[in-house]
Amino acid sequence: MLNLVTGATGHIGNVLVRELLAKNERVRAFILPGDLLTPLQDLDIEIVYGNILDRDALVDAMQGVDCVYHLAGMISILPGAAAKLFRVNVDGTRNVLDAIRQSGVGRLVYVSSIHALGMVQHGITIDESIPFDPDHAMGDYDKSKARASQLVVQAAGDGLNAVIVCPTGVIGPYDYNFSEMGTLIGSMLHTPVAFSVRGSYDFVDVRDVAHGLVMAAEKGAPGSIYILSGEYIAISEILRTASGALGRKTPIINVPFPLAKIAARVSPAYCRLTHRKAHLTPYSLSTIQSNAIVTHRKATQELGYSPRCIRDSVRDLIYWLREKSPAT
């Protein structure tokens, strides 16, 4: 079976490739020209270059493909990126759907996001009955993923054999491009004191997400949506777990929320000037204060999905980072 993976150099993407190879499946990686291939180094895969904004390139890449995993997209929690987010995430997904129809690919697994689902009040458990809602999303990224997800839902309603998967916050090894949480956890390798904000979220291991995607391809009902969540945990507990994995007792200082809000307003401009990845923004603060009580019951019942303890994921990320940087 030949699988096409868009966004294969990303965090979920490169772990998905490893998961497919472990199952002795063939992988064709659709790579944006200029992307570093480090996450895929030494993996026995076929690489084709192209852009999801180029429909013809997608059609060419899908020749002979049995299943498409569409992960390519733009992630940004910084303000001011709406136009590019919608072009990449919405127009790119529309091109993927058109290319699948033209190529006759038998199956699509689209990786959406828990943030694409409509916002609900505290006290309500988030499940697949909550619709994608771009009109009431928290940020531009959420809006773009919600709209792209609606396109896939519409295509499935028209007969396309597609499933949608919504992971929560992803943590774990093979984070070559340093996600926001990967950057925050990785900072524990070098800092004598860690700063945290009171707040919690649902985080899931990247390896469990990759396994869930493959199970969705194999077992998911056409047109279905599956949430791949993990564990609700405080940010401070994540940092304490990382500190413990390093064999240290790093002091963790909880920043008062009013002060964190001021810092969050300044952080995006500072990160643009210094070319650093921001993990403290108004969006990120809103996220860890939002309702994040999420259930993966449907994925467990229909796919056999069973995520590991997220503390193990934090430890494994720390071990992986130390292996990549032995000097630390």
XYZ file of C-alpha atoms in Angstrom:
328
model
C 0.000 0.000 0.000
C 1.383 3.392 -1.006
C 0.706 6.355 1.286
C 1.235 10.020 0.464
C 2.036 12.201 3.479
C 1.892 15.969 3.063
C 3.734 17.912 5.743
C 5.994 14.913 6.320
C 8.824 16.943 7.872
C 6.570 18.304 10.625
C 6.356 16.899 14.129
C 3.324 14.682 13.571
C 4.329 14.116 9.947
C 7.749 12.579 10.524
C 6.441 10.398 13.367
C 3.587 9.242 11.122
C 6.124 8.279 8.465
C 7.971 6.191 11.070
C 4.706 4.562 12.136
C 3.826 3.626 8.549
C 7.300 2.215 7.894
C 7.046 0.127 11.072
C 3.926 -1.430 9.517
C 5.908 -2.198 6.329
C 3.903 0.279 4.284
C 5.360 2.388 1.499
C 5.571 6.140 1.983
C 5.816 8.981 -0.496
C 6.563 12.263 1.287
C 5.290 15.481 -0.275
C 7.865 18.075 0.733
C 7.850 21.841 0.313
C 10.970 22.856 -1.633
C 13.514 24.243 0.779
C 12.312 22.277 3.801
C 15.098 20.647 5.802
C 15.027 16.867 5.446
C 16.616 16.195 8.844
C 13.384 14.766 10.327
C 13.297 12.149 7.561
C 17.005 11.378 7.421
C 17.868 7.699 6.830
C 14.202 6.724 6.392
C 13.425 4.461 3.422
C 10.864 6.645 1.678
C 10.224 8.311 -1.649
C 10.445 12.094 -1.611
C 8.670 14.385 -4.058
C 8.818 18.154 -3.919
C 5.846 20.422 -4.323
C 3.488 22.915 -2.742
C -0.107 22.214 -1.706
C -0.978 25.499 -3.411
C 0.025 23.827 -6.705
C -2.814 21.492 -7.672
C -0.948 19.964 -10.609
C 1.977 19.019 -8.357
C -0.447 17.313 -6.007
C -2.068 15.373 -8.843
C 1.341 14.167 -10.001
C 2.302 13.152 -6.451
C -0.901 11.145 -6.021
C -0.355 8.833 -8.957
C -0.559 5.239 -7.708
C -1.348 6.333 -4.150
C -3.855 4.390 -2.039
C -4.180 6.750 0.935
C -3.396 10.427 1.471
C -2.567 11.773 4.915
C -2.946 15.531 4.665
C -0.935 17.241 7.405
C 0.708 20.117 5.524
C -0.330 23.505 6.775
C 0.695 26.642 8.538
C 0.657 26.997 12.319
C 0.851 30.436 13.895
C -0.284 31.768 17.263
C 0.979 35.247 16.427
C -1.415 37.997 15.318
C -1.375 39.342 11.767
C -1.032 36.088 9.817
C -4.668 35.571 8.789
C -4.267 35.931 5.027
C -1.402 33.449 4.786
C -3.077 31.025 7.193
C -6.222 30.917 5.082
C -4.289 30.616 1.833
C -2.209 27.677 3.041
C -4.683 25.881 5.291
C -7.932 26.475 3.410
C -6.890 26.869 -0.230
C -4.254 24.162 0.198
C -6.819 21.716 1.572
C -9.205 22.566 -1.276
C -6.414 21.700 -3.727
C -5.765 18.396 -1.970
C -9.455 17.478 -2.232
C -9.550 18.394 -5.911
C -6.386 16.401 -6.601
C -7.790 13.348 -4.805
C -10.944 13.477 -6.922
C -8.884 13.826 -10.100
C -6.422 11.076 -9.149
C -8.946 8.581 -7.825
C -7.179 8.063 -4.476
C -9.201 5.692 -2.315
C -8.814 7.252 1.139
C -8.054 10.591 2.826
C -7.087 11.166 6.450
C -7.201 14.890 7.179
C -5.439 16.154 10.291
C -7.474 18.995 11.719
C -7.160 20.338 15.268
C -9.129 20.383 18.495
C -9.042 24.174 18.077
C -11.143 23.882 14.922
C -14.148 22.701 16.925
C -16.516 25.287 18.321
C -15.686 26.826 21.690
C -17.792 25.545 24.570
C -18.202 26.716 28.130
C -16.400 25.213 31.105
C -18.233 22.194 32.419
C -19.098 20.816 28.970
C -17.027 17.885 27.726
C -15.651 18.422 24.229
C -16.486 15.588 21.838
C -17.162 15.007 18.135
C -20.730 16.276 18.367
C -19.400 19.846 18.553
C -19.294 21.278 14.998
C -16.429 23.042 13.292
C -17.103 26.737 13.756
C -14.859 29.285 11.974
C -17.164 32.161 12.931
C -16.574 31.842 16.672
C -13.002 30.526 16.804
C -10.413 31.906 19.205
C -7.750 32.893 16.674
C -6.928 33.033 12.979
C -5.266 29.612 13.007
C -8.374 28.083 14.571
C -10.594 29.790 11.993
C -8.501 28.515 9.081
C -8.490 24.925 10.364
C -12.228 25.054 11.048
C -12.957 26.254 7.515
C -10.631 23.651 5.985
C -12.326 20.962 8.076
C -15.705 22.082 6.788
C -14.425 21.588 3.243
C -13.475 17.996 4.076
C -16.848 17.374 5.744
C -18.594 18.679 2.628
C -16.435 16.496 0.384
C -17.202 13.448 2.509
C -20.897 14.272 2.240
C -20.485 14.236 -1.517
C -19.004 10.744 -1.400
C -15.267 11.232 -0.790
C -13.829 8.485 1.410
C -12.401 10.781 4.076
C -11.981 10.858 7.840
C -10.978 13.819 9.996
C -8.759 13.564 13.050
C -8.494 16.297 15.709
C -5.470 16.032 18.026
C -5.160 18.137 21.158
C -1.820 19.724 22.178
C 0.987 17.535 20.851
C 4.128 16.721 22.866
C 6.865 14.175 22.364
C 10.152 13.210 20.742
C 11.200 13.812 17.127
C 10.293 17.487 17.526
C 12.967 18.593 15.058
C 11.364 21.930 14.236
C 10.717 22.836 17.898
C 7.001 23.371 18.398
C 5.844 25.934 20.950
C 5.549 23.320 23.706
C 8.729 21.604 22.566
C 10.537 24.923 22.867
C 9.109 25.522 26.340
C 10.000 22.044 27.591
C 13.390 22.150 25.903
C 14.231 25.398 27.687
C 14.441 23.351 30.884
C 17.769 21.963 29.670
C 19.418 25.358 30.032
C 17.556 27.419 32.619
C 18.306 27.561 36.359
C 14.784 28.882 37.061
C 11.585 28.185 35.118
C 8.632 30.541 34.826
C 5.123 29.215 34.451
C 1.583 30.543 34.250
C -1.341 29.025 36.096
C -3.257 27.098 33.501
C -3.835 23.625 32.093
C -4.600 21.936 28.825
C -5.091 18.522 27.246
C -1.841 17.232 25.777
C -1.233 14.060 23.797
C 1.868 12.114 22.768
C 2.871 12.597 19.121
C 3.431 8.843 18.771
C -0.116 8.137 19.931
C -1.418 10.663 17.393
C 0.544 8.987 14.598
C -0.772 5.582 15.624
C -4.289 7.025 15.799
C -3.993 8.389 12.273
C -3.072 4.977 10.914
C -5.948 3.370 12.802
C -8.286 6.036 11.432
C -7.151 5.133 7.905
C -7.693 1.434 8.573
C -10.877 1.472 10.664
C -12.446 4.923 10.528
C -15.929 5.198 9.097
C -16.078 7.469 6.010
C -17.114 10.967 6.988
C -16.301 10.417 10.653
C -14.427 12.770 12.979
C -12.159 11.410 15.700
C -10.658 13.353 18.604
C -7.204 12.146 19.652
C -6.754 13.571 23.131
C -4.456 12.590 25.957
C -4.391 14.007 29.463
C -5.444 17.251 31.115
C -2.402 18.606 32.923
C -1.113 21.879 34.369
C 1.730 23.670 32.590
C 3.641 23.820 35.874
C 3.370 20.027 36.237
C 4.791 19.572 32.742
C 7.787 21.703 33.711
C 8.241 19.809 36.996
C 8.185 16.526 35.078
C 10.813 17.852 32.661
C 12.951 18.974 35.586
C 12.681 15.551 37.177
C 13.709 13.874 33.922
C 16.867 15.987 34.036
C 17.601 14.858 37.584
C 17.186 18.391 38.917
C 14.858 20.365 41.152
C 14.539 23.465 39.039
C 12.603 26.193 40.873
C 9.339 26.941 39.060
C 7.863 30.388 39.612
C 4.213 30.979 38.747
C 3.880 34.407 37.150
C 0.746 36.303 38.256
C -1.786 36.200 35.449
C -2.138 40.022 35.085
C 1.632 40.283 34.624
C 1.599 37.375 32.147
C -1.059 39.180 30.082
C 1.175 42.258 29.839
C 4.157 40.112 28.808
C 2.014 38.286 26.251
C 1.146 41.533 24.502
C 4.839 42.399 24.171
C 6.124 38.907 23.367
C 5.020 38.664 19.687
C 6.887 41.826 18.683
C 9.965 40.756 20.649
C 9.995 37.313 19.031
C 9.706 38.815 15.561
C 12.699 41.057 16.230
C 14.817 38.258 17.708
C 13.560 35.529 15.324
C 12.600 33.364 18.288
C 9.549 31.137 18.557
C 6.872 32.605 20.806
C 5.126 30.462 23.383
C 3.661 33.309 25.438
C 1.042 35.199 23.451
C -2.523 36.382 24.121
C -3.695 33.313 22.188
C -1.630 30.853 24.246
C -2.825 32.399 27.509
C -6.436 32.162 26.364
C -5.879 28.539 25.385
C -4.627 27.365 28.778
C -7.537 29.171 30.456
C -10.151 27.736 28.091
C -12.232 24.622 28.518
C -9.999 21.667 27.666
C -11.945 18.767 29.120
C -11.835 16.506 26.089
C -12.893 12.908 25.552
C -11.374 10.395 23.137
C -14.112 7.837 23.833
C -15.163 7.570 20.188
C -11.606 6.922 18.968
C -11.114 4.355 21.719
C -14.333 2.524 20.931
C -14.096 2.584 17.128
C -10.347 2.612 16.502
C -8.817 1.022 19.601
C -7.023 4.265 20.469
C -5.290 4.290 23.868
C -2.921 7.168 24.704
C -0.061 6.873 27.194
C 0.568 8.981 30.291
C 1.638 12.455 29.155
C 4.349 12.603 31.829
C 6.074 9.753 29.994
C 5.856 11.838 26.821
C 7.521 14.809 28.529
C 10.302 12.586 29.860
C 10.842 10.976 26.451
C 11.056 14.414 24.832
C 13.700 15.454 27.371
C 15.674 12.233 26.774
C 15.457 12.764 23.004
C 16.612 16.369 23.302
C 19.575 15.350 25.471
C 20.518 12.664 22.979
C 20.488 15.277 20.213
C 22.553 17.670 22.352
C 24.838 15.487 24.496
C 26.614 18.539 25.934
C 23.502 19.413 27.920
